[in-house]
Short mmCIF file of C-alpha atoms in Angstrom, two decimals:
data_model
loop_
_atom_site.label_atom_id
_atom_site.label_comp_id
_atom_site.label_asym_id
_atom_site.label_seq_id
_atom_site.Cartn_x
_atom_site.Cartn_y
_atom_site.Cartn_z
CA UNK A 19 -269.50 101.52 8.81
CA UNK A 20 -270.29 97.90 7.77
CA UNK A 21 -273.10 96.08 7.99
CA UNK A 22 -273.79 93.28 9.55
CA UNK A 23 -273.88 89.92 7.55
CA UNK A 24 -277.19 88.84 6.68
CA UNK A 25 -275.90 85.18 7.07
CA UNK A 26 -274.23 83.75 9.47
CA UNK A 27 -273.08 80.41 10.50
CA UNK A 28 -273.36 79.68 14.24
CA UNK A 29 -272.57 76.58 16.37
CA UNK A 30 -274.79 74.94 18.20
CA UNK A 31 -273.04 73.79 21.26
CA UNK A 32 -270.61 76.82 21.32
CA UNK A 33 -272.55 79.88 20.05
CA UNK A 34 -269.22 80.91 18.00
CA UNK A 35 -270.23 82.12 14.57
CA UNK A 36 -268.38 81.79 11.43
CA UNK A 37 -268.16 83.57 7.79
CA UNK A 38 -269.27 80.18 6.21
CA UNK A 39 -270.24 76.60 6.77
CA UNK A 40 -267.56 73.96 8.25
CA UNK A 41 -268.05 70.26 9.12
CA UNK A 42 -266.47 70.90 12.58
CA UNK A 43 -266.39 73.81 14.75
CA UNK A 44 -262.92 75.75 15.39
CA UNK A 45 -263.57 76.77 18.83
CA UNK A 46 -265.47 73.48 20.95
CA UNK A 47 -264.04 70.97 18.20
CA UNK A 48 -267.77 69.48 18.06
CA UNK A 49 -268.78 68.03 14.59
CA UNK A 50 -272.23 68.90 12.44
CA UNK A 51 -273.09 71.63 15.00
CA UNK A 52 -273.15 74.58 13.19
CA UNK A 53 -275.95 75.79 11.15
CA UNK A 54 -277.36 78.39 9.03
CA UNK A 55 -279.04 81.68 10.51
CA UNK A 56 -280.10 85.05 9.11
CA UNK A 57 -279.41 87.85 10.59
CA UNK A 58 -280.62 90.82 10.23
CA UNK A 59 -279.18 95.00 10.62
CA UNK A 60 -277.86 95.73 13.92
CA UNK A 61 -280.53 98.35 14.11
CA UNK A 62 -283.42 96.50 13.72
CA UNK A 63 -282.59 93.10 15.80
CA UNK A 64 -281.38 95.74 18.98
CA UNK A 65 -283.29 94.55 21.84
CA UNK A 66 -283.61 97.51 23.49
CA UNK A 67 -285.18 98.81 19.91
CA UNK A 68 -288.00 96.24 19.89
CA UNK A 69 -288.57 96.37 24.06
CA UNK A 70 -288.98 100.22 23.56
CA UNK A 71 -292.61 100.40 22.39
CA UNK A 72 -294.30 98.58 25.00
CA UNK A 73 -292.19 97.74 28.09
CA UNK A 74 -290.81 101.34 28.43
CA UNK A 75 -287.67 102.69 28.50
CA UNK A 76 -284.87 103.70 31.89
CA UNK A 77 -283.17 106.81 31.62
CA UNK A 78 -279.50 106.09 31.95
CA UNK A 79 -277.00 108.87 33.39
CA UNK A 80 -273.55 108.32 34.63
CA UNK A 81 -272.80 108.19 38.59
CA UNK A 82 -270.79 107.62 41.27
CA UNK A 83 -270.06 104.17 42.76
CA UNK A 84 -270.77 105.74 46.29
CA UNK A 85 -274.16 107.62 45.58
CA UNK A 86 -275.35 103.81 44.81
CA UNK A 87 -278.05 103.02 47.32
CA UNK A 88 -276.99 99.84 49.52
CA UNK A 89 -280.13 98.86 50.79
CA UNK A 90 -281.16 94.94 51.15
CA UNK A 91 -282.81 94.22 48.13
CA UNK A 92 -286.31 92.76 49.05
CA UNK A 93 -287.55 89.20 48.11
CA UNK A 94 -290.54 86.81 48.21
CA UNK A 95 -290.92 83.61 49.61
CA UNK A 96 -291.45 80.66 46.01
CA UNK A 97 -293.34 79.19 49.11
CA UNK A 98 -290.53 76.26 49.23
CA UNK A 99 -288.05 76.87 51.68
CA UNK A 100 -285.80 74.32 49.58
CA UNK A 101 -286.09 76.52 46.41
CA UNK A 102 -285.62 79.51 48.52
CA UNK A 103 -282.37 78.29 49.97
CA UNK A 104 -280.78 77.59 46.24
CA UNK A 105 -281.80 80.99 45.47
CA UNK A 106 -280.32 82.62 47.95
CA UNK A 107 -283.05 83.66 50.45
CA UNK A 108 -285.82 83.91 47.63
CA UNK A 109 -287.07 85.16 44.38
CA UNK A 110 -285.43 88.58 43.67
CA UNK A 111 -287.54 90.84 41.78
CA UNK A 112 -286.57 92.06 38.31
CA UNK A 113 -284.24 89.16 38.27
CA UNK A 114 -284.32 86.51 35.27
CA UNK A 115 -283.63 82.62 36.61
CA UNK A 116 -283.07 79.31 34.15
CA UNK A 117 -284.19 76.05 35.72
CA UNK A 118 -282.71 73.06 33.49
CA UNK A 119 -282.73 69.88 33.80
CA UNK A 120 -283.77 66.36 32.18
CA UNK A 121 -287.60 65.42 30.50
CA UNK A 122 -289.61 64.01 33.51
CA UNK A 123 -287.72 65.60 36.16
CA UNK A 124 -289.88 67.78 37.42
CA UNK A 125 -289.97 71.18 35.97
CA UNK A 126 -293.09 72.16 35.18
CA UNK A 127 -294.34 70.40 37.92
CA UNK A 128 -291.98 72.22 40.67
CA UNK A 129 -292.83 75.76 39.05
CA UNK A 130 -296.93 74.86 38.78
CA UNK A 131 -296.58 74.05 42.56
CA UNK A 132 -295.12 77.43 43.25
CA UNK A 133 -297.13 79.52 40.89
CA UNK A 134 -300.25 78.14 42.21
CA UNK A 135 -299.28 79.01 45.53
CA UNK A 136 -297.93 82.25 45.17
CA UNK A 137 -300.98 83.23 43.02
CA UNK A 138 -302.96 83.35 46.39
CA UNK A 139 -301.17 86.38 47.34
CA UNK A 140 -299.50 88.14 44.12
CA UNK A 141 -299.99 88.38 40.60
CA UNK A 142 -298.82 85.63 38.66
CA UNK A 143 -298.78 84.33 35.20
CA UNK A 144 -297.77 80.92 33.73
CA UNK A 145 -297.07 80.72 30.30
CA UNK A 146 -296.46 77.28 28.70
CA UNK A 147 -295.48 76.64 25.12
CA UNK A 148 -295.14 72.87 24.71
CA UNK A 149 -298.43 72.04 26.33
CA UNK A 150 -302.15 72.70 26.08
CA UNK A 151 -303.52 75.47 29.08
CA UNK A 152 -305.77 71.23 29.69
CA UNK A 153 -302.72 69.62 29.98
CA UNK A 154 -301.29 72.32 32.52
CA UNK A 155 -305.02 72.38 34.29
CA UNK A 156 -305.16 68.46 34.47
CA UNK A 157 -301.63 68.40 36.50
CA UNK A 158 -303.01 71.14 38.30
CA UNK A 159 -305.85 69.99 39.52
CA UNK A 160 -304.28 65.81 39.88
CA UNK A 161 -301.97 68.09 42.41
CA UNK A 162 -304.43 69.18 44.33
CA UNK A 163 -303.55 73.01 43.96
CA UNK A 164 -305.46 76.18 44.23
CA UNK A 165 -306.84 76.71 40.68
CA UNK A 166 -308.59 79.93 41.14
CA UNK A 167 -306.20 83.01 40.82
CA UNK A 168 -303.66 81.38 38.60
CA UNK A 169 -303.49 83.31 35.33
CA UNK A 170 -301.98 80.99 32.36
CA UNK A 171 -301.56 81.64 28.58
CA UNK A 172 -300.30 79.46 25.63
CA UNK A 173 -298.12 81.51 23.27
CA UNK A 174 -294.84 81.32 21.95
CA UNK A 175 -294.39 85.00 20.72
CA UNK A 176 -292.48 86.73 22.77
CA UNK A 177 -293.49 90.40 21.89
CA UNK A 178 -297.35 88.96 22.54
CA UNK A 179 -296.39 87.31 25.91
CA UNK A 180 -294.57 90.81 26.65
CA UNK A 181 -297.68 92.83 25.53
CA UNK A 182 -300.38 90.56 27.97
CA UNK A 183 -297.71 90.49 30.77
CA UNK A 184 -298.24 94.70 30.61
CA UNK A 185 -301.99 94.37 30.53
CA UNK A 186 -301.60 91.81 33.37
CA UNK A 187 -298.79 93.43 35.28
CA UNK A 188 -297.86 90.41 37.28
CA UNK A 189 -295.61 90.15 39.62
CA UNK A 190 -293.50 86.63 38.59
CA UNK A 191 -294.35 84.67 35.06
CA UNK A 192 -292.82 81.51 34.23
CA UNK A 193 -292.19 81.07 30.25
CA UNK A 194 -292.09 76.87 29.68
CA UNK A 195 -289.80 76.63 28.06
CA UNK A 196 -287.37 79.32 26.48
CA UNK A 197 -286.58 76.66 23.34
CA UNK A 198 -290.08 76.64 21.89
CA UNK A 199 -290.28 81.15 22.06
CA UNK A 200 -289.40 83.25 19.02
CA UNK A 201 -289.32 86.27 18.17
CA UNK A 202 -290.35 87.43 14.68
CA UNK A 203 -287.25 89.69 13.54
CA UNK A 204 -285.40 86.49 13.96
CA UNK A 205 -285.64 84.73 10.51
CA UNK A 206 -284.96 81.20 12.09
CA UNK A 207 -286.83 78.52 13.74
CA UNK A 208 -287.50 78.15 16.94
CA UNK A 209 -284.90 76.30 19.38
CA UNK A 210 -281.97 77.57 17.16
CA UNK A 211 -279.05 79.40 18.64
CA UNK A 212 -280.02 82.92 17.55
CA UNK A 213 -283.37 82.46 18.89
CA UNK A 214 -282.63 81.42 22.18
CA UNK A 215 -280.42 84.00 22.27
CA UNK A 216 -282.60 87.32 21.78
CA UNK A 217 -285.77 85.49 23.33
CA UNK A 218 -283.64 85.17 26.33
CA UNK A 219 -282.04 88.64 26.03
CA UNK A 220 -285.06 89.94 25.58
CA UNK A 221 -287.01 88.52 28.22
CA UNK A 222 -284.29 89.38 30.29
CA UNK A 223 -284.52 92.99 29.40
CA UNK A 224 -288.23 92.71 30.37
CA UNK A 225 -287.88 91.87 33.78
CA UNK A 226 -285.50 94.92 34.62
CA UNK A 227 -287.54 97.15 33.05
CA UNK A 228 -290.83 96.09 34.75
CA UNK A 229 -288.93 94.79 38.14
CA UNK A 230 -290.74 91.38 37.51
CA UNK A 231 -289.17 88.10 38.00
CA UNK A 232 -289.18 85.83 35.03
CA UNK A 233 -288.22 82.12 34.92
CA UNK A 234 -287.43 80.76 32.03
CA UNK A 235 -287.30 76.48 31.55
CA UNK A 236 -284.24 75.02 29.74
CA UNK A 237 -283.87 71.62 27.83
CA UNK A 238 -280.47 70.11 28.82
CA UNK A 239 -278.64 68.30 26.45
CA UNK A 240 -277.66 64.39 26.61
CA UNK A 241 -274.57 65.11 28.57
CA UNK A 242 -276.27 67.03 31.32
CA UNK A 243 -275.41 70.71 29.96
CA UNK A 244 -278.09 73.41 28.89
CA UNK A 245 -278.89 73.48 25.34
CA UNK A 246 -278.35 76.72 23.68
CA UNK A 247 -275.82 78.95 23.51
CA UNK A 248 -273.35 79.64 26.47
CA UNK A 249 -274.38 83.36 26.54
CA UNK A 250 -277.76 82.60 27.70
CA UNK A 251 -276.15 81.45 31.17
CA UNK A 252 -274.35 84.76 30.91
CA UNK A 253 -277.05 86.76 30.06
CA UNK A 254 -279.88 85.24 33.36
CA UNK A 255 -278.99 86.38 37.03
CA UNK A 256 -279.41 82.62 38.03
CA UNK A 257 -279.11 79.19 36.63
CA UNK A 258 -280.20 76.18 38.54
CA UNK A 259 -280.36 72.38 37.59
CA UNK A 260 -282.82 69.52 38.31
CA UNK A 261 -281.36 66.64 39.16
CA UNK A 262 -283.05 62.92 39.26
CA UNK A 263 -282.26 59.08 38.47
CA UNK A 264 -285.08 57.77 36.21
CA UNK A 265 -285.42 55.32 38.83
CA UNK A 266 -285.19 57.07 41.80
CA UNK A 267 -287.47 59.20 43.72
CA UNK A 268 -285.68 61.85 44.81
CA UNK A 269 -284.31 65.84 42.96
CA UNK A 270 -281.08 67.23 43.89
CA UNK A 271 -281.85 70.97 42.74
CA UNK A 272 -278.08 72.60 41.96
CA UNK A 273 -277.34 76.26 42.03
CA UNK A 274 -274.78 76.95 38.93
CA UNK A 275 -274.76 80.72 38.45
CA UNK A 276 -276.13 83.29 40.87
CA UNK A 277 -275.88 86.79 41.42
CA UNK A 278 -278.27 87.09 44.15
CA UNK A 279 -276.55 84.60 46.62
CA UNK A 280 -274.25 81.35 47.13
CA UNK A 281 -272.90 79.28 43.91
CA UNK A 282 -273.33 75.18 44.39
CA UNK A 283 -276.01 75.12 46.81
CA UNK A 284 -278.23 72.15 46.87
CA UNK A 285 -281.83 71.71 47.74
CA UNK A 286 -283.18 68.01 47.91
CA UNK A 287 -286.84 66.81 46.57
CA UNK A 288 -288.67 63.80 47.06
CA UNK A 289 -291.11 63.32 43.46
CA UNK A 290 -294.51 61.67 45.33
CA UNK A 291 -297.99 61.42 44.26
CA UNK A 292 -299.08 64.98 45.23
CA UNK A 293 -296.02 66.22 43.51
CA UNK A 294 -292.60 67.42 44.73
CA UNK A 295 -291.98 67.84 48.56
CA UNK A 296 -289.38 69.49 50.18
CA UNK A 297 -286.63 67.03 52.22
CA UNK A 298 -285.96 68.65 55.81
CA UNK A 299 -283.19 66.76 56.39
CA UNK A 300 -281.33 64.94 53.73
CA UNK A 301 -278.71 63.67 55.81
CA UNK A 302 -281.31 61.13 56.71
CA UNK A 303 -281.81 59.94 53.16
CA UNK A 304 -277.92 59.49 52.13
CA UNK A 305 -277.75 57.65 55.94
CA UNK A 306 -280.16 55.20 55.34
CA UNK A 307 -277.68 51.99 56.12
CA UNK A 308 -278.71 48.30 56.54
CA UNK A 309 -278.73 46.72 59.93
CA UNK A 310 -275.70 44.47 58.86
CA UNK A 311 -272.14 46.08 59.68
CA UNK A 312 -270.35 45.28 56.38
CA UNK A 313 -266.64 46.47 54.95
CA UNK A 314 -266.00 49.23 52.12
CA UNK A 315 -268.49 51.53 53.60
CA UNK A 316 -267.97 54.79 55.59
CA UNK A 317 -269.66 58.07 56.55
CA UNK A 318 -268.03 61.69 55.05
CA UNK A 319 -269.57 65.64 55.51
CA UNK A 320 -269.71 67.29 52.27
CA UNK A 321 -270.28 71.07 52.11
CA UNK A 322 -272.82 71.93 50.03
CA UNK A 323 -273.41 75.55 49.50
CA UNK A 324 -274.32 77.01 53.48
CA UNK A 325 -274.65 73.67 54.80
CA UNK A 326 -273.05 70.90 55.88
CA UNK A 327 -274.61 67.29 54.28
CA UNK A 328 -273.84 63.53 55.64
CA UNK A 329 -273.62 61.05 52.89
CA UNK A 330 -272.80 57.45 52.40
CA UNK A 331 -269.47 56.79 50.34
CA UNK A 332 -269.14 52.69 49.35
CA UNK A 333 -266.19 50.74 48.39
CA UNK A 334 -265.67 47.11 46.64
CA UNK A 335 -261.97 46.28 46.23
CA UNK A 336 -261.46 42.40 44.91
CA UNK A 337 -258.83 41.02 43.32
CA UNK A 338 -259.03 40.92 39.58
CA UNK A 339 -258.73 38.51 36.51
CA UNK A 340 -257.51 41.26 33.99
CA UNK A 341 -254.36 42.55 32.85
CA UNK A 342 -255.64 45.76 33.55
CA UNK A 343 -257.68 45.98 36.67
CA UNK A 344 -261.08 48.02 36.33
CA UNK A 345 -261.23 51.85 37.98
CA UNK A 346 -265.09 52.91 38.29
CA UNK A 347 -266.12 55.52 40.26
CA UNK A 348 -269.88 57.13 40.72
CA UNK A 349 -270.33 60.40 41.83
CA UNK A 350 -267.04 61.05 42.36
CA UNK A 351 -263.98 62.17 39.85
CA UNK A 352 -262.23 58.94 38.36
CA UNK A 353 -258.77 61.34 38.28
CA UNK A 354 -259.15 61.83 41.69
CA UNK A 355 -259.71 58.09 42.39
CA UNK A 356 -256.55 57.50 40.66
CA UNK A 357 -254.49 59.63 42.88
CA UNK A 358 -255.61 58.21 45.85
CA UNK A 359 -254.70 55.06 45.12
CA UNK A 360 -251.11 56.54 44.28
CA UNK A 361 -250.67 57.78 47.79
CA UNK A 362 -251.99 54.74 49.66
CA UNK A 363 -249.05 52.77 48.01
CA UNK A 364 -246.37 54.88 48.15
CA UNK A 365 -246.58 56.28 51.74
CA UNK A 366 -249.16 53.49 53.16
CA UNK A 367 -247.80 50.55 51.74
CA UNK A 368 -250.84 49.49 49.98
CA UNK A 369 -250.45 48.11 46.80
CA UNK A 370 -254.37 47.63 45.08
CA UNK A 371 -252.84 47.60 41.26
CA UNK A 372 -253.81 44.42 40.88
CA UNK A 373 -257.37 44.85 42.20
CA UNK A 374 -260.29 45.64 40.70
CA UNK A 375 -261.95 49.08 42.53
CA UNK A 376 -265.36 50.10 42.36
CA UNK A 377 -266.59 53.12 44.10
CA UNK A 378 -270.11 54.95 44.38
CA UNK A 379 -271.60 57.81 46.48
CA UNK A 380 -275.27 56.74 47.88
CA UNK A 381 -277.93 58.57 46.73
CA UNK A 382 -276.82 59.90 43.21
CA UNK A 383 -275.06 62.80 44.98
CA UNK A 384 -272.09 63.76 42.99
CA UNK A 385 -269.08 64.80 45.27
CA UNK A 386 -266.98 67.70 43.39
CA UNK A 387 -264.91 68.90 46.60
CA UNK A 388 -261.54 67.31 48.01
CA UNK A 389 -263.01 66.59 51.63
CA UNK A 390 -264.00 63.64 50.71
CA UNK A 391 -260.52 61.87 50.20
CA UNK A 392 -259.98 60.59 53.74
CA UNK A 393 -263.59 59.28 53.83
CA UNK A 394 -263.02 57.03 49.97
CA UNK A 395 -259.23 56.17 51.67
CA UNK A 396 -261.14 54.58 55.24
CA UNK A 397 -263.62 52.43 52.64
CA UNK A 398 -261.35 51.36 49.98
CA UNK A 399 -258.66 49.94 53.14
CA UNK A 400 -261.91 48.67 54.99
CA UNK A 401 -262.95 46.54 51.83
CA UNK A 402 -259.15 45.99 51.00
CA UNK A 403 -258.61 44.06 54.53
CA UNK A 404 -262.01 43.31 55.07
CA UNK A 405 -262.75 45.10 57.78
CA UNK A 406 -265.61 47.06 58.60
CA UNK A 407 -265.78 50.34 60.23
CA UNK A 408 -267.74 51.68 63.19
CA UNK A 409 -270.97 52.51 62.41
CA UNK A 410 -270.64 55.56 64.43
CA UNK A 411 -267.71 56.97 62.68
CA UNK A 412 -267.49 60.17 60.66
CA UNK A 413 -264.29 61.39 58.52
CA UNK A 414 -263.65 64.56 56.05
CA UNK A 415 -260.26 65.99 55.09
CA UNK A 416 -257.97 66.36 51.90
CA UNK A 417 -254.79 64.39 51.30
CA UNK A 418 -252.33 65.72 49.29
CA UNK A 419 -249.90 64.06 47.77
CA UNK A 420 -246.80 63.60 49.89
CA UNK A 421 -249.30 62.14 52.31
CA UNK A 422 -250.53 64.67 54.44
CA UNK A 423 -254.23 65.70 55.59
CA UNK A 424 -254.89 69.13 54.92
CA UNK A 425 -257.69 70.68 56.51
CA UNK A 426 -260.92 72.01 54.51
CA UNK A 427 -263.54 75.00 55.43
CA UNK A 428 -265.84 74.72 57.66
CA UNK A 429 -264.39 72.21 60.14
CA UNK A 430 -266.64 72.73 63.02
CA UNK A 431 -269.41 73.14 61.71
CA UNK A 432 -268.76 69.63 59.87
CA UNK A 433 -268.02 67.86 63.18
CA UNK A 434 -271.48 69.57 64.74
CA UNK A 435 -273.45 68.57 62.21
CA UNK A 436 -271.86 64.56 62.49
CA UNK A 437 -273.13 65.13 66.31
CA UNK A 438 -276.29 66.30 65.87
CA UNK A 439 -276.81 63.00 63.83
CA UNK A 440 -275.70 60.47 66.84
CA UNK A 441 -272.03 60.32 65.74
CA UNK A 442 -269.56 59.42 68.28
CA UNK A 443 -266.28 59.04 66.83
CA UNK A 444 -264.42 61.61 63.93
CA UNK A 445 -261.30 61.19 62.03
CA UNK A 446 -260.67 64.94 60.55
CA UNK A 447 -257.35 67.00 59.89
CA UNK A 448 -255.55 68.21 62.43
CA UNK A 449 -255.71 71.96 61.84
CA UNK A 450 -259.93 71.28 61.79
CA UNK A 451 -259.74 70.31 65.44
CA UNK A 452 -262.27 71.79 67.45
CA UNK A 453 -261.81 74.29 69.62
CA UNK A 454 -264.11 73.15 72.55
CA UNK A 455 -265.05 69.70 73.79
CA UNK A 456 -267.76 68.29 71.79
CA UNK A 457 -269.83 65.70 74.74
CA UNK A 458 -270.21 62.01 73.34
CA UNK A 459 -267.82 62.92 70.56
CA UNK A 460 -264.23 61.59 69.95
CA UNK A 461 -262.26 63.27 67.90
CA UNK A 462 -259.10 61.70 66.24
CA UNK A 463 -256.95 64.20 64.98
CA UNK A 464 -254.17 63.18 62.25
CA UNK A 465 -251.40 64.72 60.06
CA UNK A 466 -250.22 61.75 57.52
CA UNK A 467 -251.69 59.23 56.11
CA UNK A 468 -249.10 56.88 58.69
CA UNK A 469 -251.69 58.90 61.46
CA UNK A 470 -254.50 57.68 59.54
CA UNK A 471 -253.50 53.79 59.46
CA UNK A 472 -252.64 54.43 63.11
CA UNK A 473 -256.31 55.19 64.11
CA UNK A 474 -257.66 52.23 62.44
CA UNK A 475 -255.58 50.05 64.67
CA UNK A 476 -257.66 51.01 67.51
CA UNK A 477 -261.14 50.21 66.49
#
């Protein structure tokens, strides 16, 4: 049998691995990624090799898919309801979770709040490797949290953090962050791909074995994407980003992977003095309009993971100076932008190619789902004619592109939610009508775009 190479050449961005060095990589087509690793026999880097002489070993037999026990697997409260929600319900035990997200954007600062917390009732230890255990008592204690029962270590050795954890037994420990641990079979430095790799595997083999929850903290790279490898998303039972303009005050916190409940739900922060507090109801932030009725602005229900959310969608159409007239959109797809525009001149007889269009989404929230066309249509013809629209209308629905409004899930729910706010007047698709009368709420059902224009002549 061969052996395995005791070099290897592995991408950065990618993880793919080659037989020898290249200036760009075959498979992502990045440039100056890869670099150098040793690796060592496939016997002696096996994970379950080095996690057998302290975290114990599972017996493993063969069985049926129907002798599988199907009982509700329990979970504990991270003590934010926010956190819970993007989790599914809670913190799973035995299951490994990767927060990400940008320097400053609160972290270390979200997962201190809950570890402090949750150390008044459990076992808990919080391990940091880029900071002194001063640094993480100073923030502690500037927070205002319980001090007392929290049990922290500094140590970037993951065998040693795996051989306290046993002495400890603890029931959740947080490893900041998983690009500063190594192990020492790995002959590379820290933060390179193959030891991200096995610290993650390996951590993650830790927390089945012992049924504790681990949760690791990721570095993202400039574009927004964890750094590493890909398989340490595919190795972690969930993987959730931290959100957050520099400038603004407020954490979107994103559910990307989970195996434990809903993918894309969203859980909203506000970053104050005392640290990060939870946001009830975050239709309230996006909603937060001047006094003044102005033109290019209307009011759209996104679906964001179990729940419905109201946001703000703004639109500035003027006529331009250039040959070719500027497209910029924030928050929302610039391909999808371009379409739109497509179908309001061919089956509305709006022509905007000689405008210039600028389009944003209040409150940083990036809109990935189609039920936002008819909403971004009613703004860009508002600013187009210079009209504004009631301040208690509400729109959602997808246009396709012969012109028609198709519905999207979760219709009623959608309108309710637009009620509940003060709402009194909703364009939506015609197959999302509701089924009973909704009081103080008109509802304007359409099936073209021609429907669409139609409505607008009323108000």
């Amino acid at each position: 049998m061969s052996k395995v190479p005791k070099r290897a050449y592995v991408c950065n961005d990618c993880g793919a691995e080659f037989s020898r060095w290249q200036g760009q990589c075959s498979a992502c087509k990045a440039w100056n990624t890869i670099s150098e690793v040793r690796m060592l026999s496939a016997k002696s880097t096996s994970s379950n090799d080095r996690l057998k002489g302290y975290a114990g070993s599972t017996q493993r037999k063969i069985q049926l898919l129907s002798e599988i026990s199907l009982k509700k697997t329990p979970r504990f409260t991270s003590t934010f309801l926010e956190l819970d929600r993007v989790l599914g319900g809670g913190i799973v035990p035995g299951s490994a979770i990767l927060i990400g997200g940008h320097p400053g954007a609160g972290k270390s600062t979200l997962l201190l709040q809950v570890m402090c917390k949750l150390s008044q009732t459990m076992s808990t230890l919080y391990v940091t490797g880029e900071e002194s255990l001063q640094q993480v008592a100073m923030r502690a204690n500037r927070l205002g949290l319980p001090m007392d029962k929290l049990n922290v270590l500094s140590e970037t050795s993951v065998e040693d953090i795996c051989h306290l954890a046993d002495e400890l037994n603890p029931q959740i420990i947080v490893v900041d962050s998983i690009q500063v641990m190594h192990l020492a079979d790995i002959q590379s430095s820290p933060g390179s791909v193959a030891q991200v790799r096995e610290c993650a595997s390996f951590l993650t083999r830790y927390a089945k074995t012992r049924q504790v929850a681990i949760i690791m903290v990721g570095h993202v790279t400039k574009d927004g994407t964890l750094a590493g490898p890909k398989v340490l998303e595919h190795c972690i039972d969930c993987s959730i980003l931290l959100e957050g303009e520099a400038d603004s005050r407020y954490r979107t916190l994103r559910s990307q992977k989970n195996r434990f409940g809903a993918v894309n739900e969203l859980g909203v922060f506000a970053m104050t003095e005392q640290g990060l507090k939870e946001v009830k109801n975050p239709s309230a932030i996006f909603l937060s309009r001047g006094e003044e009725q102005t033109s290019g602005s209307s009011v759209m229900v996104l679906w964001e993971g179990t729940r419905p959310l109201l946001v703000e969608i703004q639109a500035l159409v003027d006529h331009s100076l250039l040959a070719n007239p500027r497209r910029v959109a924030v928050g929302l797809d610039h391909n999808r932008l371009a379409i739109l525009l497509a179908v309001l001149h061919r089956h509305g007889g709006l022509m905007l190619s000689d405008q210039d269009i600028f389009v944003n989404v209040v409150g940083g929230i990036k809109v990935a789902e189609t039920s936002a066309d008819l909403a971004l249509l009613l703004a860009l013809i508002s600013s187009f004619r210079n009209q504004p629209l009631p301040r208690d209308l509400v729109a959602f629905g997808e246009i396709g592109l012969a012109g028609e409004i198709r519905p999207v899930p979760s219709g009623q729910e959608r309108i309710a939610e637009a009620a509940k706010h003060g709402f009194q007047r909703a364009i939506v698709p015609y197959a999302n009508r509701p089924k009973n009368t909704i009081a103080n709420m008109q509802i304007f059902t359409v099936k073209k775009l021609a429907d669409v224009l139609a409505v607008l002549e009323q108000f």
